[in-house]
Tab-separated table of C-alpha atoms and ligand atoms in Angstrom:
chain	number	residue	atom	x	y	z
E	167	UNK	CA	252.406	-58.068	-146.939
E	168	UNK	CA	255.873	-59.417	-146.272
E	169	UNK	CA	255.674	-63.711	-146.088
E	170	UNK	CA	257.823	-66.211	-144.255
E	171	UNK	CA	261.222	-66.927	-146.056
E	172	UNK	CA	263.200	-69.034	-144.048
E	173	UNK	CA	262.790	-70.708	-140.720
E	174	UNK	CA	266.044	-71.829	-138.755
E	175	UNK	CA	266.058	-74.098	-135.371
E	176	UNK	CA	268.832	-74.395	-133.235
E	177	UNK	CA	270.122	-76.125	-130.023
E	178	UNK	CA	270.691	-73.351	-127.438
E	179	UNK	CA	270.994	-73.835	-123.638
E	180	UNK	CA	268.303	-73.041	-120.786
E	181	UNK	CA	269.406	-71.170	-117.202
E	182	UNK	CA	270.028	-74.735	-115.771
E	183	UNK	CA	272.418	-75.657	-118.571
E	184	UNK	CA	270.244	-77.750	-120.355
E	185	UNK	CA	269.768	-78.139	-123.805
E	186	UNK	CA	266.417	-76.251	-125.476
E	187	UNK	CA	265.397	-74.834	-128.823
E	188	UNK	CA	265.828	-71.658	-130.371
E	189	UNK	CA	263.924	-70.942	-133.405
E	190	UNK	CA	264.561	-67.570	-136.283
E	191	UNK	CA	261.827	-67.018	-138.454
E	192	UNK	CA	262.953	-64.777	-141.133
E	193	UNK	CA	260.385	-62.610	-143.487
E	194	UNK	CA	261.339	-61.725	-146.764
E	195	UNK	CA	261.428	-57.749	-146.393
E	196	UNK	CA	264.421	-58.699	-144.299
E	197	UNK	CA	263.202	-58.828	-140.841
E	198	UNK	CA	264.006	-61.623	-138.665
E	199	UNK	CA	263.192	-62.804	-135.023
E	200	UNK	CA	264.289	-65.014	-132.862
E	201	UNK	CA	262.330	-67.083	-129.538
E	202	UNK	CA	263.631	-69.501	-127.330
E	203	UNK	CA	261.382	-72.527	-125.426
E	204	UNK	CA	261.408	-72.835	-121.387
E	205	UNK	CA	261.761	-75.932	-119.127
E	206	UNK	CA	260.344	-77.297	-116.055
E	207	UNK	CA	261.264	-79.202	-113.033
E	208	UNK	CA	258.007	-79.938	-111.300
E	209	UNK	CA	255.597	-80.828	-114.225
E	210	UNK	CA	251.982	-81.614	-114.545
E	211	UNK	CA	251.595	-85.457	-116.351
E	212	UNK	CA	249.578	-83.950	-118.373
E	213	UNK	CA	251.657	-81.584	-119.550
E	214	UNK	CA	252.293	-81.354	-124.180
E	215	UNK	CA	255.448	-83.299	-124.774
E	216	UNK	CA	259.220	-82.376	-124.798
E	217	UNK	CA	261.155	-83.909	-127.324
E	218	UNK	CA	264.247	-84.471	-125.468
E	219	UNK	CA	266.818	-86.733	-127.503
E	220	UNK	CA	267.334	-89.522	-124.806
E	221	UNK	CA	270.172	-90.714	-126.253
E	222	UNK	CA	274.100	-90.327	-124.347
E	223	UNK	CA	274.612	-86.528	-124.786
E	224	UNK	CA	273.549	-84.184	-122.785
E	225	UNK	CA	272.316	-87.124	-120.273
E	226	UNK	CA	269.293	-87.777	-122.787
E	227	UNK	CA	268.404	-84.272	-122.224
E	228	UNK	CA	269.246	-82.960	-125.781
E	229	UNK	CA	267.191	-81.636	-128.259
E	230	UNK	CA	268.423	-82.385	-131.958
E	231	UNK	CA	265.619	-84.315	-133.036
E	232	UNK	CA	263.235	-81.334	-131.997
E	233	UNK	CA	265.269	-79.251	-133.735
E	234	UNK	CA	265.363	-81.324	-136.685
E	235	UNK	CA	261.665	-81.560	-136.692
E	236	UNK	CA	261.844	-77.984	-137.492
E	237	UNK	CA	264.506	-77.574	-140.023
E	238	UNK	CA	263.094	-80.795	-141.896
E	239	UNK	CA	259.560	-80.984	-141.309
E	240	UNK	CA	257.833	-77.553	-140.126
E	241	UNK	CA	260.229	-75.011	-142.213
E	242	UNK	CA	258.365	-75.897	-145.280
E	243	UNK	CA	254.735	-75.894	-143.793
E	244	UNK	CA	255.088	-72.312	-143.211
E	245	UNK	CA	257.113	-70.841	-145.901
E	246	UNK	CA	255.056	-68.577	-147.954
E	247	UNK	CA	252.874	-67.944	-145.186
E	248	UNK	CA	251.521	-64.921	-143.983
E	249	UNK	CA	253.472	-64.247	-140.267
E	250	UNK	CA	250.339	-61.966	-139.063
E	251	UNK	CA	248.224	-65.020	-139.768
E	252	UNK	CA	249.095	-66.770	-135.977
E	253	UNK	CA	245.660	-68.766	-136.418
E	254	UNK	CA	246.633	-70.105	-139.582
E	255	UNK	CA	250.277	-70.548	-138.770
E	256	UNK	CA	249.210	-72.635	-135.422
E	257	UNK	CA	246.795	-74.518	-136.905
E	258	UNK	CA	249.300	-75.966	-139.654
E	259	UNK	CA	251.845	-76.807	-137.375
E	260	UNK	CA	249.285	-78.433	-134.884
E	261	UNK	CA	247.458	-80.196	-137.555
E	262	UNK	CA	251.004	-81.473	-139.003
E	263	UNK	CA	251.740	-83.279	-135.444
E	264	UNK	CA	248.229	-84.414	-135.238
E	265	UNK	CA	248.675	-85.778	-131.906
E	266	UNK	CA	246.604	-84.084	-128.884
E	267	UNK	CA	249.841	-83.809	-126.740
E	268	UNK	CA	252.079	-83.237	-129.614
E	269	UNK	CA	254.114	-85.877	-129.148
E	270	UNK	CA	254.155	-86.695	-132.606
E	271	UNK	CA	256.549	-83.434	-133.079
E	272	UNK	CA	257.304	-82.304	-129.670
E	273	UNK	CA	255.480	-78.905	-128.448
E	274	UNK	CA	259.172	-77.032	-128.143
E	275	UNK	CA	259.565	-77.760	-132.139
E	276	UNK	CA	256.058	-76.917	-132.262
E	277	UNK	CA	256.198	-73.701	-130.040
E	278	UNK	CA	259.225	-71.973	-131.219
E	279	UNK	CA	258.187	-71.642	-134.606
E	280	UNK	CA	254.760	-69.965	-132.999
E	281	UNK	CA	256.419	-68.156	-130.727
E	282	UNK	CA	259.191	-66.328	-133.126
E	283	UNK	CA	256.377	-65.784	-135.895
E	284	UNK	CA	254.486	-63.792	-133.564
E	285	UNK	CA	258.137	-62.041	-132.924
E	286	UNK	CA	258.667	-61.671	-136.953
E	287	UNK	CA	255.206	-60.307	-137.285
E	288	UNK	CA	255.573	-57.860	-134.833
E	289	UNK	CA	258.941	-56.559	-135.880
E	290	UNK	CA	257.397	-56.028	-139.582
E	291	UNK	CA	254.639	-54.177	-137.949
E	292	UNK	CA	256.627	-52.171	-136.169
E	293	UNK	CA	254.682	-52.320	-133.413
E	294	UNK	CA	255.423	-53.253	-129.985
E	295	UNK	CA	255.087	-56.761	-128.990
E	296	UNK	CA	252.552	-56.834	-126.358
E	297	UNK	CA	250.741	-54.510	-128.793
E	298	UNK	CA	250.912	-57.794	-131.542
E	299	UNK	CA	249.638	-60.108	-128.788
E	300	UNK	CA	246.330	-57.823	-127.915
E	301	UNK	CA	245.921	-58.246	-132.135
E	302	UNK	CA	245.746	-61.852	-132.098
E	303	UNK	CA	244.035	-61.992	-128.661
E	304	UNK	CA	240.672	-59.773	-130.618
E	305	UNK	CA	241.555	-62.311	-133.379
E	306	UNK	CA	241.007	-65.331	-131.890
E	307	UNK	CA	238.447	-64.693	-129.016
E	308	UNK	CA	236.358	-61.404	-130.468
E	309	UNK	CA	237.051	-59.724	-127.064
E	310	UNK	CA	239.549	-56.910	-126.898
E	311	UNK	CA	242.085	-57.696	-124.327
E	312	UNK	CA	242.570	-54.520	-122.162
E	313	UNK	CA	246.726	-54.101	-121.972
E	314	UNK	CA	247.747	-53.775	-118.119
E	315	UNK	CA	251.309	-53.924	-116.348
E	316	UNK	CA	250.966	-57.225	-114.453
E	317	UNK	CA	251.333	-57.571	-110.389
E	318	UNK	CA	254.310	-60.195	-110.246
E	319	UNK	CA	254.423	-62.415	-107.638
E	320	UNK	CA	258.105	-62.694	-107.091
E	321	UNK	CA	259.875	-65.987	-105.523
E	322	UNK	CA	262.895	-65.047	-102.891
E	323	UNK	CA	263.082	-68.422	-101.253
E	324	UNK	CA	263.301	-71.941	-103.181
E	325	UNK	CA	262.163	-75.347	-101.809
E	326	UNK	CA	261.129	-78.268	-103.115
E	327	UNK	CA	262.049	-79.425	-106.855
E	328	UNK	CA	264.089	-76.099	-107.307
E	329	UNK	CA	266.604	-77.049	-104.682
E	330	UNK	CA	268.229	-79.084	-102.709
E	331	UNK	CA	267.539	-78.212	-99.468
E	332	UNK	CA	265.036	-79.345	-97.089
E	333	UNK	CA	262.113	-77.230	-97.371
E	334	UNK	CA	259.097	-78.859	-99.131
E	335	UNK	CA	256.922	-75.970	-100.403
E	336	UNK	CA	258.500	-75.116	-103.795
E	337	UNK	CA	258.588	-71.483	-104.097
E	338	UNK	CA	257.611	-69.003	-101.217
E	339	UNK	CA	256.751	-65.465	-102.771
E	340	UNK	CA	256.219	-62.047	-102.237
E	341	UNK	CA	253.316	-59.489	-104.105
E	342	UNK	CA	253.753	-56.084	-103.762
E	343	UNK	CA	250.130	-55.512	-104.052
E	344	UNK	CA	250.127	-51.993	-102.398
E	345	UNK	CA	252.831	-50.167	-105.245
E	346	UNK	CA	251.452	-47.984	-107.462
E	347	UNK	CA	253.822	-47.981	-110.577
E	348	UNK	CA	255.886	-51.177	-111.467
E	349	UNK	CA	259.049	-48.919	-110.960
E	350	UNK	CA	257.665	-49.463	-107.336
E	351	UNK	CA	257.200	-53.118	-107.722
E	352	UNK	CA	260.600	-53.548	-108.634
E	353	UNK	CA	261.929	-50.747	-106.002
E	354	UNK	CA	259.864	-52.406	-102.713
E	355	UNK	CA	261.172	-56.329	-104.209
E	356	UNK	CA	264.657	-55.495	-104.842
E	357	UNK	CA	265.293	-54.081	-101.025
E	358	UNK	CA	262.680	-56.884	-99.297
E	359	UNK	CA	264.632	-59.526	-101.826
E	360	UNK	CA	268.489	-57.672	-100.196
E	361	UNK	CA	267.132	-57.459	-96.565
E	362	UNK	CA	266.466	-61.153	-96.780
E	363	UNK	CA	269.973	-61.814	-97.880
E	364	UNK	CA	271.496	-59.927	-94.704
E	365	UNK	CA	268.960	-61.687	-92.527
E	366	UNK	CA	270.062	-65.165	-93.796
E	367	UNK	CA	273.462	-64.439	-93.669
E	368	UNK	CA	273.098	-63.068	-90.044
E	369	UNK	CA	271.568	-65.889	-88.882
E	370	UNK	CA	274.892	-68.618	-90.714
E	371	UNK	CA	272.515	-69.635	-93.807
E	372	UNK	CA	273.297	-70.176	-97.111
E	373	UNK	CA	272.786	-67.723	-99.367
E	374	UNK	CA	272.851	-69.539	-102.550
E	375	UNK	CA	269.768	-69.172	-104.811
E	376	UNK	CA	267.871	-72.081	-106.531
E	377	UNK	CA	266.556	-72.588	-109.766
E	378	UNK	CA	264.592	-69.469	-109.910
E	379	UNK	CA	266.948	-66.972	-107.962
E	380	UNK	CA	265.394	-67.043	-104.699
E	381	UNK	CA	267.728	-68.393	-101.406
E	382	UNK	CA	267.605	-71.919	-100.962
E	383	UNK	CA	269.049	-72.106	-96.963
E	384	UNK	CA	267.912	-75.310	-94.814
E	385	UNK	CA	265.305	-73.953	-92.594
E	386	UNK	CA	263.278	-76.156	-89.937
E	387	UNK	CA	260.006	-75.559	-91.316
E	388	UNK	CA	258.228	-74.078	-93.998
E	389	UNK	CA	257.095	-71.607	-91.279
E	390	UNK	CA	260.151	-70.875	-90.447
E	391	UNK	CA	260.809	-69.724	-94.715
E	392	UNK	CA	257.516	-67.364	-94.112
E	393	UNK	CA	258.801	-65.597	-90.672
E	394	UNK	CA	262.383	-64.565	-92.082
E	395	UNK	CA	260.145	-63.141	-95.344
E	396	UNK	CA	258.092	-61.489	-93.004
E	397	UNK	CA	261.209	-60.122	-91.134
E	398	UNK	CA	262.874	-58.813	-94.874
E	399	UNK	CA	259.257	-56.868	-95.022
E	400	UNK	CA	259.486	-55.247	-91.631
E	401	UNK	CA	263.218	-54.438	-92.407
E	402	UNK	CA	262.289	-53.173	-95.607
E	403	UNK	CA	259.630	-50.579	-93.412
E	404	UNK	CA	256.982	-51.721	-95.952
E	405	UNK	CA	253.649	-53.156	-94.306
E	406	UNK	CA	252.246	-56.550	-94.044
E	407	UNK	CA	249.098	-56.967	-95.716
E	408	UNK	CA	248.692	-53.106	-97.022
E	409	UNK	CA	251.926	-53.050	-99.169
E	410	UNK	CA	253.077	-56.936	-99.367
E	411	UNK	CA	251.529	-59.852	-99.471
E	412	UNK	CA	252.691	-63.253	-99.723
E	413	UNK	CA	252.192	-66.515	-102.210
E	414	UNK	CA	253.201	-69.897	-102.123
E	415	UNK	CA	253.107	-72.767	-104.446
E	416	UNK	CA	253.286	-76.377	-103.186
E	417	UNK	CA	253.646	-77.933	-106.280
E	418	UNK	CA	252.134	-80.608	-103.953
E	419	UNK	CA	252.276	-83.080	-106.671
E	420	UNK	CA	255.884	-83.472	-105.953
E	421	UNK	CA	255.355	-84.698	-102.098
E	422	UNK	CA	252.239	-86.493	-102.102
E	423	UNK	CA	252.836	-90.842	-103.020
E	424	UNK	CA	249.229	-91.428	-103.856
E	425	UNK	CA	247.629	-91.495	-100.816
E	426	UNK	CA	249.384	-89.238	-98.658
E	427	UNK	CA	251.312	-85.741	-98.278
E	428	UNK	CA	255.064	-86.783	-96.968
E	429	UNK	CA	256.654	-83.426	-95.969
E	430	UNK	CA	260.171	-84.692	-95.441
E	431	UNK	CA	262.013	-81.745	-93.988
E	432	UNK	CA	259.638	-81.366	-90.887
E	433	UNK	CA	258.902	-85.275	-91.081
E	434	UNK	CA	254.780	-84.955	-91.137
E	435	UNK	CA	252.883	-86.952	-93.284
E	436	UNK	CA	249.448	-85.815	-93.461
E	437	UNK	CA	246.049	-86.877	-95.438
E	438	UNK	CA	244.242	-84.380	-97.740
E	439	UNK	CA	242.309	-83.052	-94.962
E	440	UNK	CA	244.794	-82.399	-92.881
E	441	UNK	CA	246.850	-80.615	-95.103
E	442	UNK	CA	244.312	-78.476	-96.073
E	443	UNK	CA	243.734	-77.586	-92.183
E	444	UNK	CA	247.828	-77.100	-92.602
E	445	UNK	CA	247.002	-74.583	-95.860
E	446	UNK	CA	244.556	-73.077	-93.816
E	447	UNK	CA	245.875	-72.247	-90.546
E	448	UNK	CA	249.213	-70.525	-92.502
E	449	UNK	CA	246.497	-68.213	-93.991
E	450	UNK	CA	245.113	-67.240	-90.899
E	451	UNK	CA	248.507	-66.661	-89.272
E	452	UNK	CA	250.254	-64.959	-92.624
E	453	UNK	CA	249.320	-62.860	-95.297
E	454	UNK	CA	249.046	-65.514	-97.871
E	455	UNK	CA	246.485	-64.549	-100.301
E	456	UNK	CA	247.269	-66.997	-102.853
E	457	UNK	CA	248.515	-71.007	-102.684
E	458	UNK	CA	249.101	-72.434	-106.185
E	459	UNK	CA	249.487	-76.511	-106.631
E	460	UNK	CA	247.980	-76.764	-102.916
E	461	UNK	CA	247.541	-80.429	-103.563
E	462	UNK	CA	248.134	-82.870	-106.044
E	463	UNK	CA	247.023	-82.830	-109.530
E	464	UNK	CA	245.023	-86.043	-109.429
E	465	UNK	CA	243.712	-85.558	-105.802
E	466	UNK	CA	240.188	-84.143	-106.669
E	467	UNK	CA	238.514	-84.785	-103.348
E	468	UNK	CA	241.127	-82.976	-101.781
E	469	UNK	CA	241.360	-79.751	-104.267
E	470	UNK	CA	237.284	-79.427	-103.601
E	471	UNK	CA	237.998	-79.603	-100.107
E	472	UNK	CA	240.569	-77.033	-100.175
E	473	UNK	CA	238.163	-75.194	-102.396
E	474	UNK	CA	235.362	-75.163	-100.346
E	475	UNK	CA	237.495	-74.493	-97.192
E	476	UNK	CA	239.580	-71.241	-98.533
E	477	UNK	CA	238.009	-70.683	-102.278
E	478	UNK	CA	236.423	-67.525	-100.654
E	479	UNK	CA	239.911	-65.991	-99.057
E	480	UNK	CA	242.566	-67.117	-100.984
E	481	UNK	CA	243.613	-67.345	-104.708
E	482	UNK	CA	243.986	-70.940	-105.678
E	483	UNK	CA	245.915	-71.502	-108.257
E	484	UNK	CA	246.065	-75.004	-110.773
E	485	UNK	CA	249.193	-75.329	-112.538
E	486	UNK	CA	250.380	-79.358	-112.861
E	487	UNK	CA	246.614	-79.297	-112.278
E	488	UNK	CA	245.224	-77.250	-115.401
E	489	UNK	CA	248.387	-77.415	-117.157
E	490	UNK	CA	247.014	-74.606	-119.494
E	491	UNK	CA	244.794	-77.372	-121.390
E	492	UNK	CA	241.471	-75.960	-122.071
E	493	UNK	CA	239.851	-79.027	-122.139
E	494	UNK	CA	241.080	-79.608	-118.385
E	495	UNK	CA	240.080	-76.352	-117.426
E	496	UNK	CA	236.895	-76.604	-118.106
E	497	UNK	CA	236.809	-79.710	-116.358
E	498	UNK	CA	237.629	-77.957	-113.255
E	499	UNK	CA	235.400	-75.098	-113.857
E	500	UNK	CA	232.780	-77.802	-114.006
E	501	UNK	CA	233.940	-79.245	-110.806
E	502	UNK	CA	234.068	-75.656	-109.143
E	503	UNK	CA	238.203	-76.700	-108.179
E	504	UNK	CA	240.779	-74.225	-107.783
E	505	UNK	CA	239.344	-70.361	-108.450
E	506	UNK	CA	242.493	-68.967	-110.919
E	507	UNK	CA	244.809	-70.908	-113.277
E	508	UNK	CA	248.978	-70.986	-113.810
E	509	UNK	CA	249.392	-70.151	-117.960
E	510	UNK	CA	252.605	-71.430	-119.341
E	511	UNK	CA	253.338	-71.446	-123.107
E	512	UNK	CA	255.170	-74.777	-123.339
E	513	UNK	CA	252.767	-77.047	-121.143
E	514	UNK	CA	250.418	-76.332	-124.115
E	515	UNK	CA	252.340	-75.900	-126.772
E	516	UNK	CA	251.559	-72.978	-129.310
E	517	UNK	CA	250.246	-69.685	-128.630
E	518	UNK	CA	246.806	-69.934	-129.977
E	519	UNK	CA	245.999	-72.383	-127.723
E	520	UNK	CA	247.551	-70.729	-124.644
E	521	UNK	CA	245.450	-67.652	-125.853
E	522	UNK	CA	241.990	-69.648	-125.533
E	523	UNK	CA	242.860	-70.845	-122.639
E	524	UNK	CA	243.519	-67.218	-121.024
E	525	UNK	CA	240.186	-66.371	-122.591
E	526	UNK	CA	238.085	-69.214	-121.145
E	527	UNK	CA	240.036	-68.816	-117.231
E	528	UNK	CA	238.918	-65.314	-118.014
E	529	UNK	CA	235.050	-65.839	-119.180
E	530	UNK	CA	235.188	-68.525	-116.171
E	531	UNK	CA	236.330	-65.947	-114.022
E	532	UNK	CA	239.538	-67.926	-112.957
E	533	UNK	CA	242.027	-65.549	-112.689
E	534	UNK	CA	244.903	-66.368	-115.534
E	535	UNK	CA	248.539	-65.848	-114.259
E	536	UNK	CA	251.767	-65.684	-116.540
E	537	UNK	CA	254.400	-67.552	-115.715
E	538	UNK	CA	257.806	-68.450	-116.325
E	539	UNK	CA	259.303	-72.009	-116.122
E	540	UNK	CA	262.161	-72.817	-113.683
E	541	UNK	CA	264.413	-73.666	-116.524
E	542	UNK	CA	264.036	-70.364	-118.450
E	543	UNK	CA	266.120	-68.319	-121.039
E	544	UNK	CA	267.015	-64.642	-122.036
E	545	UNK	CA	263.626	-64.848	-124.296
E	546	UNK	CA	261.064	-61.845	-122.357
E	547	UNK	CA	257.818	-62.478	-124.286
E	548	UNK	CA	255.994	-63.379	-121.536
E	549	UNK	CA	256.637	-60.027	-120.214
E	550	UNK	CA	254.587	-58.792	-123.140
E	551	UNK	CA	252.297	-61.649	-123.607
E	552	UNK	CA	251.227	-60.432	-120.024
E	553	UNK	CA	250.834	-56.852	-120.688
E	554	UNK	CA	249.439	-57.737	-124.163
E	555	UNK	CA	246.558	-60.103	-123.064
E	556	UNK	CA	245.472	-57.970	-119.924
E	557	UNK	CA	246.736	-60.809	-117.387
E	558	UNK	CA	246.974	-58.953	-114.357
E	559	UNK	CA	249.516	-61.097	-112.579
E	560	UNK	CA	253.071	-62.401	-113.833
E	561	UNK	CA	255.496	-65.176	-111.935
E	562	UNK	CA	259.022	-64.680	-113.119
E	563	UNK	CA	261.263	-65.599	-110.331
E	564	UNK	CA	263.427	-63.822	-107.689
E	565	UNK	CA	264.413	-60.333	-108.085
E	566	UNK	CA	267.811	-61.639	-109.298
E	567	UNK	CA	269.694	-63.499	-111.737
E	568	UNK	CA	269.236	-62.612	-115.419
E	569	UNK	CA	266.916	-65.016	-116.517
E	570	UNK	CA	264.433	-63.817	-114.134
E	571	UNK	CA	265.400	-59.944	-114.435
E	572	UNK	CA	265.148	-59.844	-118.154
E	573	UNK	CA	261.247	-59.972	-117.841
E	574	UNK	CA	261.034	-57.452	-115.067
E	575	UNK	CA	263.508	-55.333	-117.189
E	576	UNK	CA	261.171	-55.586	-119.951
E	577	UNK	CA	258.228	-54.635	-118.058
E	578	UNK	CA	260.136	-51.700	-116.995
E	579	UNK	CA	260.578	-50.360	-120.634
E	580	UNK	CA	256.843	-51.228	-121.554
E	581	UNK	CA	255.837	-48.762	-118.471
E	582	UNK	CA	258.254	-46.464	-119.260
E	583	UNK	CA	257.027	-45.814	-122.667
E	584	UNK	CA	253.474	-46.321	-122.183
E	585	UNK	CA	251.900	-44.987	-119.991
E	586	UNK	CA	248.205	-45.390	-120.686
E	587	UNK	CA	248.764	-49.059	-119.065
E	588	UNK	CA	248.560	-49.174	-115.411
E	589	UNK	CA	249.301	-51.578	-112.748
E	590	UNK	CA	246.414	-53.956	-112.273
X	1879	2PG	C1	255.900	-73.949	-111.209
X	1879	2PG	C2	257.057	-73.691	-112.142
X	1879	2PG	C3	257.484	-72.274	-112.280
X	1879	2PG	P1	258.474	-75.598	-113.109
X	1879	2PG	O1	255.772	-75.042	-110.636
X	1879	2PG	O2	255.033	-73.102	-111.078
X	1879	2PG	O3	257.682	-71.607	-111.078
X	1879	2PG	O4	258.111	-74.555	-111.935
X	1879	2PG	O5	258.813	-74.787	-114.300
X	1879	2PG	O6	259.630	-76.385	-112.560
X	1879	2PG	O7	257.263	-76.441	-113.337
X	1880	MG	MG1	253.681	-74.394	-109.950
């Protein structure tokens, strides 16, 4: 069994042009593997820590002390060690911060090093990725994980934190729910995703993207975001409902000033209630089967309102609300908020951890979902962490740019060359 020989941080640069860290882990039979740490814009408070430097470069957003913390501090911990062993190697670099938000460390020092071992391990394997993930998923939870290709949930118009433009909601998406293959998926996306480009650009609007690739045009109303979508469908000849559906999240946390939802591009301020009546009546008009964020992440009363008023017809998801903590999940499972939970690596920090909390959504029967951040890099392995730990749905972004594509192009491959997993 091949051991950990050398571990190597970086500071590399994120699709916004901000500094993050990339991490090789190199094994001494000669393979090596490299993973790089996303970003967000719209975070949960209760979200692990960033190390960001805070000092003149970079505007404080630089990352040499994380890196450091690896080079100096974690290198050591886990040379020698067994790269297969992702328990073990989590738990020493988790019990070295000691913190419970890692602050001590920073979670992107903390989760490179988990995420390239897992990389390294894989590699010396030689076996597929996803395939390494579905190992350490029976590992750690005694269930087997049941590979699938996920159903993405793709965002082709940008609001909120992602932009600057005035639409509130933050990302407006689009499911294919009714493809068969993911060759499909990508196929029924790509033209819906182009037809919405000639519409906006028909109708004088911008066509730039936002953070995540999707078009970021001023628009009167969020409505107005969901009719030109549903116009890109028709275009597309694909069917509402039967074929696509459509998503939103709010990240509502972003708009609401502690007592109150102030949507500033169609000047309404409105009280929990009332924007769940708001939620509400766009899911009777549209196909929106699933609102993430739909309120704030400290608004309780209102999340069991909006619970108990579309738990049973929509998916609702919790991301700043759950921020992939397992503790807070539970919490939430307790309350009976939300029905399905937003997974991203870095609000957590390590991959052990992110795999419990996939396992407790799932025992919970909260649907887990994948998901990018909206700073993000060339790094696909949630494209296989997906597959790997049979989560059925995946957010990556538009249909466009490169550090969106790279995941779908990945997920491409996986169904290309394996195809006893299947959609769903
Ligand atoms: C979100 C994410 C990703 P960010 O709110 O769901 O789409 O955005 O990474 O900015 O938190
Ligand atoms: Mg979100």
């Amino acid at each position: 069994m091949s051991k950990i020989s050398k571990v190597r941080a970086i500071q590399v640069f994120d699709s916004r042009g901000v500094p993050t860290i990339s991490c090789k882990v190199n094994l001494d039979d000669g393979t090596s593997a490299i993973a790089m740490v996303p970003s967000g814009a719209s975070t949960g408070s209760k979200e692990a820590l960033e190390l960001r430097d805070g000092n003149k470069a970079y505007h404080g957003k630089g990352v040499l002390n994380a890196v450091s913390n690896v080079n100096k501090k974690l290198s050591s911990l886990v040379i020698g060690k067994d790269p297969g062993d992702q328990i073990e190697i989590d738990k020493i670099l988790i019990e070295f911060d000691g913190t419970s938000d890692k602050s001590a460390i920073g979670a992107n020092a903390i989760l490179a090093v988990s995420l390239a071992t897992a990389k390294a391990a894989s590699i010396m394997q030689r076996i597929p990725l996803y395939k390494h993930f579905s190992n350490i998923y029976k590992n750690i939870t005694g269930d087997s994980a049941n590979p699938v290709m996920p159903m993405p949930m793709f965002n082709i118009l940008n609001g909120g934190e992602h932009s600057n433009n005035n639409i509130d909601i933050q990302e407006f998406m689009i499911i294919p729910s009714g493809a068969k293959t993911f060759e499909e998926v990508m196929q029924w996306s790509v033209e819906i995703y182009q037809n919405l480009k000639k519409i906006l650009s028909s109708n004088n609007h911008s066509i730039a993207v936002g953070d995540e690739g999707g078009f970021a045009p001023n628009l009167k109303s969020n409505e107005e975001a969901i009719k030109l979508i549903i116009e890109a469908i028709k275009n597309s000849n694909l069917d509402l409902k039967k074929d696509i559906n459509i998503a939103l999240d709010c990240a509502a946390s972003e708009f609401f000033d502690g007592s109150n939802y102030f949507m500033k591009g169609e000047n309404q301020k409105l009280t929990s209630a009332e924007l769940v009546n708001y939620l509400e009546s766009l899911a009777e008009k549209y196909p929106i089967t699933s609102i993430e964020d739909g309120m704030d992440e400290n608004d309780e009363n209102g999340w069991k309102l909006l619970t108990s008023q579309l738990g049973d017809k929509c998916q609702l998801v919790g991301d700043d609300l759950f921020v992939t903590n397992k503790k807070i999940l539970k919490e939430g499972v307790q309350e009976n908020i939300a029905n399905s939970i937003l997974i991203k690596l870095n609000q957590i920090g390590s991959l052990t951890e992110t795999i419990e909390t996939i396992h407790l959504a799932k025992e919970s029967n909260y649907e887990p979902i994948i998901s990018h951040r909206s700073g993000e890099t060339e790094d696909t392995i949630i494209a296989d962490l997906a597959v790997g730990l049979g989560v059925k749905q995946i957010k990556a972004g538009a249909p466009c740019r490169s550090d969106r594509i790279a995941k779908y192009n990945r997920l491409l491959w996986i169904e290309k060359e394996s195809s006893d997993i299947l959609l769903k």
